[in-house]
Short mmCIF file of N, CA, C and O in Angstrom, two decimals:
data_model
loop_
_atom_site.label_atom_id
_atom_site.label_comp_id
_atom_site.label_asym_id
_atom_site.label_seq_id
_atom_site.Cartn_x
_atom_site.Cartn_y
_atom_site.Cartn_z
N UNK A 1 0.85 -1.18 0.00
CA UNK A 1 0.00 0.00 0.00
C UNK A 1 0.89 1.23 0.00
O UNK A 1 1.89 1.31 0.68
N UNK A 2 0.49 2.23 -0.77
CA UNK A 2 1.28 3.44 -0.90
C UNK A 2 0.47 4.64 -0.41
O UNK A 2 -0.73 4.69 -0.59
N UNK A 3 1.13 5.59 0.19
CA UNK A 3 0.48 6.80 0.66
C UNK A 3 0.85 7.96 -0.25
O UNK A 3 1.95 8.01 -0.78
N UNK A 4 -0.07 8.88 -0.42
CA UNK A 4 0.21 10.07 -1.22
C UNK A 4 1.07 11.00 -0.39
O UNK A 4 0.76 11.30 0.76
N UNK A 5 2.17 11.44 -0.96
CA UNK A 5 3.09 12.31 -0.26
C UNK A 5 2.92 13.74 -0.73
O UNK A 5 3.60 14.18 -1.64
N UNK A 6 1.98 14.44 -0.15
CA UNK A 6 1.82 15.86 -0.44
C UNK A 6 2.37 16.60 0.77
O UNK A 6 1.76 16.64 1.83
N UNK A 7 3.54 17.16 0.61
CA UNK A 7 4.26 17.76 1.73
C UNK A 7 4.88 19.08 1.27
O UNK A 7 6.10 19.20 1.17
N UNK A 8 4.05 20.09 0.97
CA UNK A 8 4.60 21.34 0.43
C UNK A 8 5.58 22.06 1.34
O UNK A 8 6.41 22.82 0.88
N UNK A 9 5.51 21.82 2.64
CA UNK A 9 6.44 22.47 3.56
C UNK A 9 7.68 21.63 3.81
O UNK A 9 8.52 21.98 4.62
N UNK A 10 7.80 20.47 3.14
CA UNK A 10 8.95 19.57 3.26
C UNK A 10 9.22 19.15 4.70
O UNK A 10 10.36 19.06 5.13
N UNK A 11 8.16 18.85 5.41
CA UNK A 11 8.30 18.44 6.80
C UNK A 11 8.70 16.97 6.94
O UNK A 11 9.24 16.56 7.95
N UNK A 12 8.44 16.18 5.91
CA UNK A 12 8.67 14.75 6.01
C UNK A 12 9.98 14.30 5.37
O UNK A 12 10.32 13.13 5.45
N UNK A 13 10.71 15.19 4.76
CA UNK A 13 11.83 14.76 3.93
C UNK A 13 12.93 14.02 4.67
O UNK A 13 13.71 13.31 4.06
N UNK A 14 13.00 14.14 5.96
CA UNK A 14 14.04 13.42 6.68
C UNK A 14 13.48 12.25 7.48
O UNK A 14 14.22 11.56 8.15
N UNK A 15 12.18 12.01 7.39
CA UNK A 15 11.59 10.98 8.21
C UNK A 15 11.14 9.76 7.41
O UNK A 15 10.94 8.71 7.97
N UNK A 16 10.92 9.89 6.11
CA UNK A 16 10.43 8.79 5.31
C UNK A 16 11.53 8.22 4.42
O UNK A 16 12.20 8.98 3.74
N UNK A 17 11.67 6.91 4.42
CA UNK A 17 12.62 6.34 3.46
C UNK A 17 12.01 6.41 2.06
O UNK A 17 10.80 6.37 1.90
N UNK A 18 12.86 6.54 1.06
CA UNK A 18 12.38 6.59 -0.31
C UNK A 18 12.01 5.18 -0.77
O UNK A 18 12.80 4.26 -0.64
N UNK A 19 10.81 5.02 -1.28
CA UNK A 19 10.37 3.76 -1.85
C UNK A 19 10.37 3.97 -3.35
O UNK A 19 9.37 4.37 -3.95
N UNK A 20 11.50 3.73 -3.94
CA UNK A 20 11.74 4.12 -5.33
C UNK A 20 10.98 3.29 -6.36
O UNK A 20 10.52 3.83 -7.37
N UNK A 21 10.85 1.99 -6.16
CA UNK A 21 10.26 1.11 -7.18
C UNK A 21 8.85 1.52 -7.60
O UNK A 21 8.58 1.66 -8.80
N UNK A 22 7.93 1.74 -6.66
CA UNK A 22 6.58 2.11 -7.12
C UNK A 22 6.54 3.48 -7.78
O UNK A 22 5.78 3.69 -8.75
N UNK A 23 7.35 4.40 -7.32
CA UNK A 23 7.38 5.73 -7.93
C UNK A 23 7.97 5.65 -9.33
O UNK A 23 7.48 6.27 -10.27
N UNK A 24 9.03 4.87 -9.48
CA UNK A 24 9.64 4.71 -10.80
C UNK A 24 8.65 4.07 -11.76
O UNK A 24 8.57 4.48 -12.93
N UNK A 25 7.89 3.11 -11.29
CA UNK A 25 6.86 2.49 -12.15
C UNK A 25 5.80 3.51 -12.54
O UNK A 25 5.36 3.54 -13.70
N UNK A 26 5.39 4.35 -11.60
CA UNK A 26 4.41 5.39 -11.90
C UNK A 26 4.99 6.41 -12.89
O UNK A 26 4.31 6.81 -13.83
N UNK A 27 6.23 6.81 -12.70
CA UNK A 27 6.89 7.74 -13.61
C UNK A 27 6.90 7.16 -15.02
O UNK A 27 6.51 7.83 -15.99
N UNK A 28 7.32 5.91 -15.14
CA UNK A 28 7.37 5.27 -16.46
C UNK A 28 5.98 5.19 -17.09
O UNK A 28 5.83 5.44 -18.29
N UNK A 29 4.99 4.84 -16.29
CA UNK A 29 3.62 4.75 -16.81
C UNK A 29 3.10 6.11 -17.28
O UNK A 29 2.46 6.21 -18.34
N UNK A 30 3.40 7.14 -16.52
CA UNK A 30 2.93 8.48 -16.91
C UNK A 30 3.64 8.96 -18.17
O UNK A 30 3.02 9.56 -19.05
N UNK A 31 4.93 8.71 -18.27
CA UNK A 31 5.68 9.18 -19.43
C UNK A 31 5.34 8.37 -20.69
O UNK A 31 5.53 8.87 -21.81
N UNK A 32 4.82 7.18 -20.52
CA UNK A 32 4.43 6.36 -21.67
C UNK A 32 3.07 6.76 -22.25
O UNK A 32 2.76 6.42 -23.38
N UNK A 33 2.29 7.49 -21.47
CA UNK A 33 0.95 7.88 -21.92
C UNK A 33 1.03 8.93 -23.02
O UNK A 33 1.78 9.88 -22.93
N UNK A 34 0.21 8.73 -24.04
CA UNK A 34 0.13 9.69 -25.15
C UNK A 34 -1.03 10.66 -24.96
O UNK A 34 -1.02 11.76 -25.48
N UNK A 35 -2.03 10.22 -24.22
CA UNK A 35 -3.18 11.09 -23.95
C UNK A 35 -3.78 10.71 -22.60
O UNK A 35 -3.36 9.76 -21.97
N UNK A 36 -4.78 11.46 -22.19
CA UNK A 36 -5.36 11.28 -20.86
C UNK A 36 -6.56 10.34 -20.87
O UNK A 36 -7.28 10.27 -19.87
N UNK A 37 -6.77 9.60 -21.95
CA UNK A 37 -7.93 8.70 -21.99
C UNK A 37 -7.83 7.69 -20.85
O UNK A 37 -6.77 7.14 -20.58
N UNK A 38 -8.93 7.52 -20.15
CA UNK A 38 -8.97 6.63 -19.01
C UNK A 38 -8.56 7.30 -17.71
O UNK A 38 -8.68 6.69 -16.65
N UNK A 39 -8.11 8.53 -17.77
CA UNK A 39 -7.74 9.28 -16.56
C UNK A 39 -8.67 10.47 -16.40
O UNK A 39 -8.89 11.22 -17.34
N UNK A 40 -9.19 10.62 -15.22
CA UNK A 40 -9.99 11.82 -14.92
C UNK A 40 -9.04 12.91 -14.42
O UNK A 40 -7.90 12.64 -14.06
N UNK A 41 -9.53 14.13 -14.43
CA UNK A 41 -8.72 15.26 -13.92
C UNK A 41 -8.29 14.98 -12.48
O UNK A 41 -7.16 15.29 -12.10
N UNK A 42 -9.18 14.39 -11.70
CA UNK A 42 -8.84 14.06 -10.32
C UNK A 42 -7.70 13.05 -10.22
O UNK A 42 -6.88 13.12 -9.31
N UNK A 43 -7.68 12.10 -11.16
CA UNK A 43 -6.58 11.12 -11.19
C UNK A 43 -5.26 11.84 -11.44
O UNK A 43 -4.26 11.59 -10.76
N UNK A 44 -5.26 12.70 -12.46
CA UNK A 44 -4.04 13.45 -12.79
C UNK A 44 -3.61 14.32 -11.62
O UNK A 44 -2.42 14.44 -11.33
N UNK A 45 -4.58 14.92 -10.94
CA UNK A 45 -4.25 15.77 -9.79
C UNK A 45 -3.60 14.96 -8.68
O UNK A 45 -2.58 15.40 -8.10
N UNK A 46 -4.13 13.78 -8.38
CA UNK A 46 -3.56 12.94 -7.31
C UNK A 46 -2.17 12.44 -7.69
O UNK A 46 -1.26 12.42 -6.86
N UNK A 47 -2.01 12.05 -8.96
CA UNK A 47 -0.70 11.59 -9.42
C UNK A 47 0.31 12.74 -9.33
O UNK A 47 1.44 12.55 -8.86
N UNK A 48 -0.10 13.92 -9.77
CA UNK A 48 0.80 15.08 -9.71
C UNK A 48 1.17 15.39 -8.26
O UNK A 48 2.34 15.71 -7.98
N UNK A 49 0.23 15.30 -7.34
CA UNK A 49 0.53 15.56 -5.92
C UNK A 49 1.51 14.53 -5.37
O UNK A 49 2.45 14.87 -4.65
N UNK A 50 1.28 13.26 -5.70
CA UNK A 50 2.18 12.22 -5.22
C UNK A 50 3.59 12.46 -5.78
O UNK A 50 4.57 12.40 -5.03
N UNK A 51 3.69 12.76 -7.07
CA UNK A 51 5.00 12.99 -7.68
C UNK A 51 5.65 14.27 -7.15
O UNK A 51 6.87 14.32 -6.99
N UNK A 52 4.84 15.27 -6.85
CA UNK A 52 5.37 16.51 -6.27
C UNK A 52 5.98 16.24 -4.90
O UNK A 52 7.10 16.68 -4.61
N UNK A 53 5.25 15.52 -4.07
CA UNK A 53 5.77 15.19 -2.74
C UNK A 53 7.04 14.37 -2.82
O UNK A 53 8.02 14.64 -2.11
N UNK A 54 7.05 13.41 -3.72
CA UNK A 54 8.24 12.58 -3.86
C UNK A 54 9.40 13.40 -4.42
O UNK A 54 10.54 13.24 -3.97
N UNK A 55 9.13 14.26 -5.36
CA UNK A 55 10.18 15.12 -5.93
C UNK A 55 10.81 15.99 -4.85
O UNK A 55 12.03 16.18 -4.81
N UNK A 56 9.99 16.52 -3.95
CA UNK A 56 10.52 17.34 -2.86
C UNK A 56 11.46 16.53 -1.96
O UNK A 56 12.51 17.02 -1.54
N UNK A 57 11.09 15.30 -1.68
CA UNK A 57 11.90 14.45 -0.82
C UNK A 57 13.22 14.10 -1.51
O UNK A 57 14.29 14.18 -0.90
N UNK A 58 13.15 13.73 -2.79
CA UNK A 58 14.37 13.39 -3.52
C UNK A 58 15.25 14.63 -3.68
O UNK A 58 16.47 14.56 -3.53
N UNK A 59 14.63 15.78 -3.95
CA UNK A 59 15.41 17.02 -4.07
C UNK A 59 16.14 17.33 -2.76
O UNK A 59 17.30 17.77 -2.79
N UNK A 60 15.50 17.11 -1.64
CA UNK A 60 16.15 17.34 -0.34
C UNK A 60 17.34 16.39 -0.17
O UNK A 60 18.40 16.80 0.32
N UNK A 61 17.17 15.15 -0.60
CA UNK A 61 18.27 14.19 -0.52
C UNK A 61 19.42 14.59 -1.45
O UNK A 61 20.60 14.54 -1.07
N UNK A 62 19.09 15.01 -2.66
CA UNK A 62 20.11 15.48 -3.60
C UNK A 62 20.84 16.68 -3.00
O UNK A 62 22.07 16.78 -3.05
N UNK A 63 20.08 17.58 -2.39
CA UNK A 63 20.69 18.78 -1.79
C UNK A 63 21.66 18.41 -0.67
O UNK A 63 22.73 19.01 -0.55
N UNK A 64 21.29 17.44 0.16
CA UNK A 64 22.19 17.01 1.24
C UNK A 64 23.51 16.49 0.67
O UNK A 64 24.58 16.83 1.18
N UNK A 65 23.43 15.70 -0.39
CA UNK A 65 24.65 15.18 -1.00
C UNK A 65 25.43 16.29 -1.71
O UNK A 65 26.65 16.29 -1.70
N UNK A 66 24.71 17.22 -2.32
CA UNK A 66 25.34 18.36 -2.98
C UNK A 66 26.17 19.16 -1.98
O UNK A 66 27.31 19.54 -2.25
N UNK A 67 25.61 19.42 -0.82
CA UNK A 67 26.31 20.19 0.21
C UNK A 67 27.58 19.49 0.68
O UNK A 67 28.52 20.16 1.11
N UNK A 68 27.62 18.16 0.59
CA UNK A 68 28.78 17.41 1.04
C UNK A 68 29.88 17.31 -0.03
O UNK A 68 30.99 16.87 0.27
N UNK A 69 29.57 17.75 -1.25
CA UNK A 69 30.58 17.69 -2.33
C UNK A 69 31.71 18.67 -2.07
O UNK A 69 31.50 19.74 -1.50
N UNK A 70 32.88 18.29 -2.53
CA UNK A 70 34.02 19.21 -2.49
C UNK A 70 33.70 20.42 -3.37
O UNK A 70 32.98 20.30 -4.37
N UNK A 71 34.20 21.56 -3.00
CA UNK A 71 33.93 22.80 -3.74
C UNK A 71 34.37 22.73 -5.19
O UNK A 71 33.79 23.37 -6.05
N UNK A 72 35.38 21.91 -5.49
CA UNK A 72 35.87 21.81 -6.86
C UNK A 72 35.36 20.56 -7.59
O UNK A 72 35.84 20.22 -8.66
N UNK A 73 34.37 19.89 -7.01
CA UNK A 73 33.81 18.68 -7.63
C UNK A 73 33.17 19.01 -8.98
O UNK A 73 32.48 20.02 -9.13
N UNK A 74 33.40 18.14 -9.94
CA UNK A 74 32.80 18.30 -11.26
C UNK A 74 31.28 18.15 -11.21
O UNK A 74 30.57 18.60 -12.11
N UNK A 75 30.78 17.51 -10.17
CA UNK A 75 29.34 17.29 -10.04
C UNK A 75 28.59 18.52 -9.53
O UNK A 75 27.37 18.61 -9.69
N UNK A 76 29.30 19.45 -8.93
CA UNK A 76 28.62 20.62 -8.34
C UNK A 76 27.81 21.42 -9.35
O UNK A 76 26.63 21.69 -9.10
N UNK A 77 28.37 21.83 -10.48
CA UNK A 77 27.58 22.66 -11.40
C UNK A 77 26.34 21.95 -11.95
O UNK A 77 25.26 22.53 -12.02
N UNK A 78 26.51 20.69 -12.31
CA UNK A 78 25.39 19.93 -12.87
C UNK A 78 24.31 19.72 -11.81
O UNK A 78 23.11 19.90 -12.07
N UNK A 79 24.73 19.34 -10.62
CA UNK A 79 23.78 19.10 -9.53
C UNK A 79 23.08 20.40 -9.15
O UNK A 79 21.87 20.40 -8.91
N UNK A 80 23.82 21.48 -9.10
CA UNK A 80 23.21 22.78 -8.79
C UNK A 80 22.15 23.14 -9.83
O UNK A 80 21.08 23.62 -9.47
N UNK A 81 22.43 22.87 -11.07
CA UNK A 81 21.47 23.16 -12.13
C UNK A 81 20.20 22.33 -11.96
O UNK A 81 19.08 22.85 -12.09
N UNK A 82 20.35 21.05 -11.64
CA UNK A 82 19.19 20.18 -11.41
C UNK A 82 18.38 20.70 -10.23
O UNK A 82 17.15 20.77 -10.28
N UNK A 83 19.06 21.08 -9.16
CA UNK A 83 18.36 21.59 -7.98
C UNK A 83 17.63 22.91 -8.26
O UNK A 83 16.51 23.11 -7.79
N UNK A 84 18.25 23.79 -9.02
CA UNK A 84 17.60 25.06 -9.38
C UNK A 84 16.37 24.81 -10.24
O UNK A 84 15.33 25.45 -10.05
N UNK A 85 16.49 23.90 -11.18
CA UNK A 85 15.35 23.56 -12.04
C UNK A 85 14.23 22.93 -11.21
O UNK A 85 13.05 23.23 -11.41
N UNK A 86 14.59 22.07 -10.27
CA UNK A 86 13.59 21.46 -9.40
C UNK A 86 12.87 22.53 -8.58
O UNK A 86 11.65 22.52 -8.46
N UNK A 87 13.65 23.45 -8.04
CA UNK A 87 13.05 24.54 -7.25
C UNK A 87 12.07 25.35 -8.10
O UNK A 87 10.97 25.66 -7.66
N UNK A 88 12.47 25.66 -9.33
CA UNK A 88 11.62 26.43 -10.22
C UNK A 88 10.33 25.66 -10.54
O UNK A 88 9.23 26.20 -10.44
N UNK A 89 10.48 24.40 -10.90
CA UNK A 89 9.31 23.60 -11.28
C UNK A 89 8.38 23.36 -10.09
O UNK A 89 7.17 23.36 -10.23
N UNK A 90 8.96 23.13 -8.92
CA UNK A 90 8.13 22.84 -7.74
C UNK A 90 7.44 24.09 -7.21
O UNK A 90 6.51 23.99 -6.42
N UNK A 91 7.87 25.26 -7.66
CA UNK A 91 7.20 26.49 -7.23
C UNK A 91 5.89 26.71 -7.98
O UNK A 91 5.07 27.54 -7.57
N UNK A 92 5.68 25.96 -9.05
CA UNK A 92 4.45 26.07 -9.84
C UNK A 92 3.35 25.27 -9.14
O UNK A 92 3.56 24.11 -8.76
N UNK A 93 2.21 25.87 -8.98
CA UNK A 93 1.07 25.21 -8.35
C UNK A 93 0.67 23.97 -9.13
O UNK A 93 0.64 23.98 -10.36
N UNK A 94 0.37 22.92 -8.39
CA UNK A 94 -0.02 21.66 -9.02
C UNK A 94 -1.31 21.85 -9.82
O UNK A 94 -2.20 22.61 -9.43
N UNK A 95 -1.39 21.16 -10.94
CA UNK A 95 -2.55 21.26 -11.83
C UNK A 95 -3.17 19.88 -12.03
O UNK A 95 -2.64 18.88 -11.55
N UNK A 96 -4.28 19.84 -12.76
CA UNK A 96 -5.03 18.59 -12.93
C UNK A 96 -4.88 17.99 -14.32
O UNK A 96 -5.69 17.19 -14.73
N UNK A 97 -3.83 18.35 -15.04
CA UNK A 97 -3.68 17.88 -16.41
C UNK A 97 -2.65 16.76 -16.52
O UNK A 97 -1.75 16.65 -15.68
N UNK A 98 -2.79 15.97 -17.56
CA UNK A 98 -1.80 14.93 -17.83
C UNK A 98 -0.43 15.57 -18.08
O UNK A 98 0.58 15.07 -17.59
N UNK A 99 -0.40 16.65 -18.82
CA UNK A 99 0.87 17.31 -19.11
C UNK A 99 1.60 17.70 -17.83
O UNK A 99 2.82 17.56 -17.73
N UNK A 100 0.86 18.19 -16.85
CA UNK A 100 1.49 18.57 -15.59
C UNK A 100 2.01 17.34 -14.84
O UNK A 100 3.13 17.36 -14.30
N UNK A 101 1.22 16.28 -14.81
CA UNK A 101 1.66 15.04 -14.15
C UNK A 101 2.91 14.50 -14.85
O UNK A 101 3.84 14.03 -14.19
N UNK A 102 2.95 14.59 -16.17
CA UNK A 102 4.13 14.14 -16.90
C UNK A 102 5.34 15.03 -16.62
O UNK A 102 6.47 14.55 -16.53
N UNK A 103 5.10 16.32 -16.46
CA UNK A 103 6.20 17.23 -16.12
C UNK A 103 6.78 16.86 -14.76
O UNK A 103 7.99 16.83 -14.56
N UNK A 104 5.90 16.54 -13.81
CA UNK A 104 6.37 16.10 -12.48
C UNK A 104 7.13 14.78 -12.59
O UNK A 104 8.13 14.57 -11.90
N UNK A 105 6.65 13.89 -13.45
CA UNK A 105 7.32 12.60 -13.65
C UNK A 105 8.73 12.81 -14.21
O UNK A 105 9.69 12.18 -13.75
N UNK A 106 8.87 13.72 -15.17
CA UNK A 106 10.20 14.01 -15.72
C UNK A 106 11.11 14.61 -14.65
O UNK A 106 12.31 14.32 -14.61
N UNK A 107 10.55 15.43 -13.78
CA UNK A 107 11.34 16.02 -12.70
C UNK A 107 11.85 14.94 -11.75
O UNK A 107 13.02 14.93 -11.37
N UNK A 108 10.97 14.03 -11.35
CA UNK A 108 11.38 12.94 -10.45
C UNK A 108 12.49 12.13 -11.11
O UNK A 108 13.49 11.79 -10.47
N UNK A 109 12.34 11.86 -12.39
CA UNK A 109 13.36 11.09 -13.12
C UNK A 109 14.71 11.82 -13.12
O UNK A 109 15.75 11.22 -12.87
N UNK A 110 14.68 13.11 -13.36
CA UNK A 110 15.92 13.91 -13.38
C UNK A 110 16.56 13.94 -11.99
O UNK A 110 17.79 13.86 -11.86
N UNK A 111 15.74 14.07 -10.96
CA UNK A 111 16.28 14.10 -9.59
C UNK A 111 16.91 12.76 -9.21
O UNK A 111 17.98 12.73 -8.59
N UNK A 112 16.27 11.66 -9.59
CA UNK A 112 16.87 10.36 -9.31
C UNK A 112 18.17 10.15 -10.09
O UNK A 112 19.12 9.57 -9.58
N UNK A 113 18.22 10.66 -11.32
CA UNK A 113 19.45 10.57 -12.11
C UNK A 113 20.57 11.33 -11.39
O UNK A 113 21.70 10.84 -11.28
N UNK A 114 20.25 12.52 -10.88
CA UNK A 114 21.25 13.32 -10.14
C UNK A 114 21.67 12.60 -8.86
O UNK A 114 22.86 12.55 -8.53
N UNK A 115 20.70 12.04 -8.15
CA UNK A 115 21.01 11.32 -6.91
C UNK A 115 21.91 10.12 -7.20
O UNK A 115 22.89 9.88 -6.49
N UNK A 116 21.61 9.38 -8.25
CA UNK A 116 22.44 8.23 -8.62
C UNK A 116 23.87 8.66 -8.92
O UNK A 116 24.82 7.99 -8.53
N UNK A 117 24.03 9.79 -9.61
CA UNK A 117 25.38 10.32 -9.90
C UNK A 117 26.11 10.63 -8.61
O UNK A 117 27.30 10.34 -8.47
N UNK A 118 25.40 11.24 -7.67
CA UNK A 118 26.02 11.62 -6.40
C UNK A 118 26.38 10.40 -5.54
O UNK A 118 27.31 10.47 -4.73
N UNK A 119 25.64 9.32 -5.70
CA UNK A 119 25.89 8.12 -4.89
C UNK A 119 26.95 7.20 -5.48
O UNK A 119 27.41 6.29 -4.80
N UNK A 120 27.33 7.44 -6.73
CA UNK A 120 28.41 6.65 -7.33
C UNK A 120 29.71 6.94 -6.61
O UNK A 120 29.97 8.09 -6.24
N UNK A 121 30.52 5.91 -6.43
CA UNK A 121 31.84 6.18 -5.84
C UNK A 121 32.62 7.14 -6.73
O UNK A 121 32.70 6.96 -7.95
N UNK A 122 33.14 8.17 -6.13
CA UNK A 122 33.92 9.18 -6.87
C UNK A 122 35.40 8.87 -6.78
O UNK A 122 35.87 8.42 -5.74
N UNK A 123 36.12 9.10 -7.88
CA UNK A 123 37.57 8.85 -7.82
C UNK A 123 38.23 9.80 -6.81
O UNK A 123 37.80 10.93 -6.62
N UNK A 124 39.24 9.28 -6.18
CA UNK A 124 39.97 10.09 -5.20
C UNK A 124 40.70 11.20 -5.93
O UNK A 124 41.21 11.01 -7.03
N UNK A 125 40.73 12.41 -5.34
CA UNK A 125 41.46 13.52 -5.97
C UNK A 125 42.94 13.20 -6.08
O UNK A 125 43.53 12.61 -5.19
N UNK A 126 43.51 13.59 -7.19
CA UNK A 126 44.94 13.34 -7.38
C UNK A 126 45.75 14.35 -6.56
O UNK A 126 45.39 15.50 -6.42
N UNK A 127 46.88 13.85 -6.00
CA UNK A 127 47.69 14.72 -5.11
C UNK A 127 48.41 15.80 -5.86
O UNK A 127 48.66 15.91 -6.95
#
């Protein structure tokens, strides 16, 4: 069973573990859709809210790892760009359209890609 994560104040970001598999499946399903047939506006709204909440949690995790990067890390500029884009997109009020739910799905995908980059073992700096 999954709960909808609507947390606009980001109060839960340090208390809930990320359950990536169901969200990734939802992201893939939303991005595969060509139209909203079979989805009501309410469905799109709930999906967008769930993806928004999850995006906020993943963005907070990416930010924590970003802050731990060395100042000269090659990952800093790219990660900063992803975080700025996430901040911009998450500032937009959630809507009830398929396009908006898909936009949130693309954001979650980008944030997970950034998180995966940050979690990869980094080569030791050369002396």
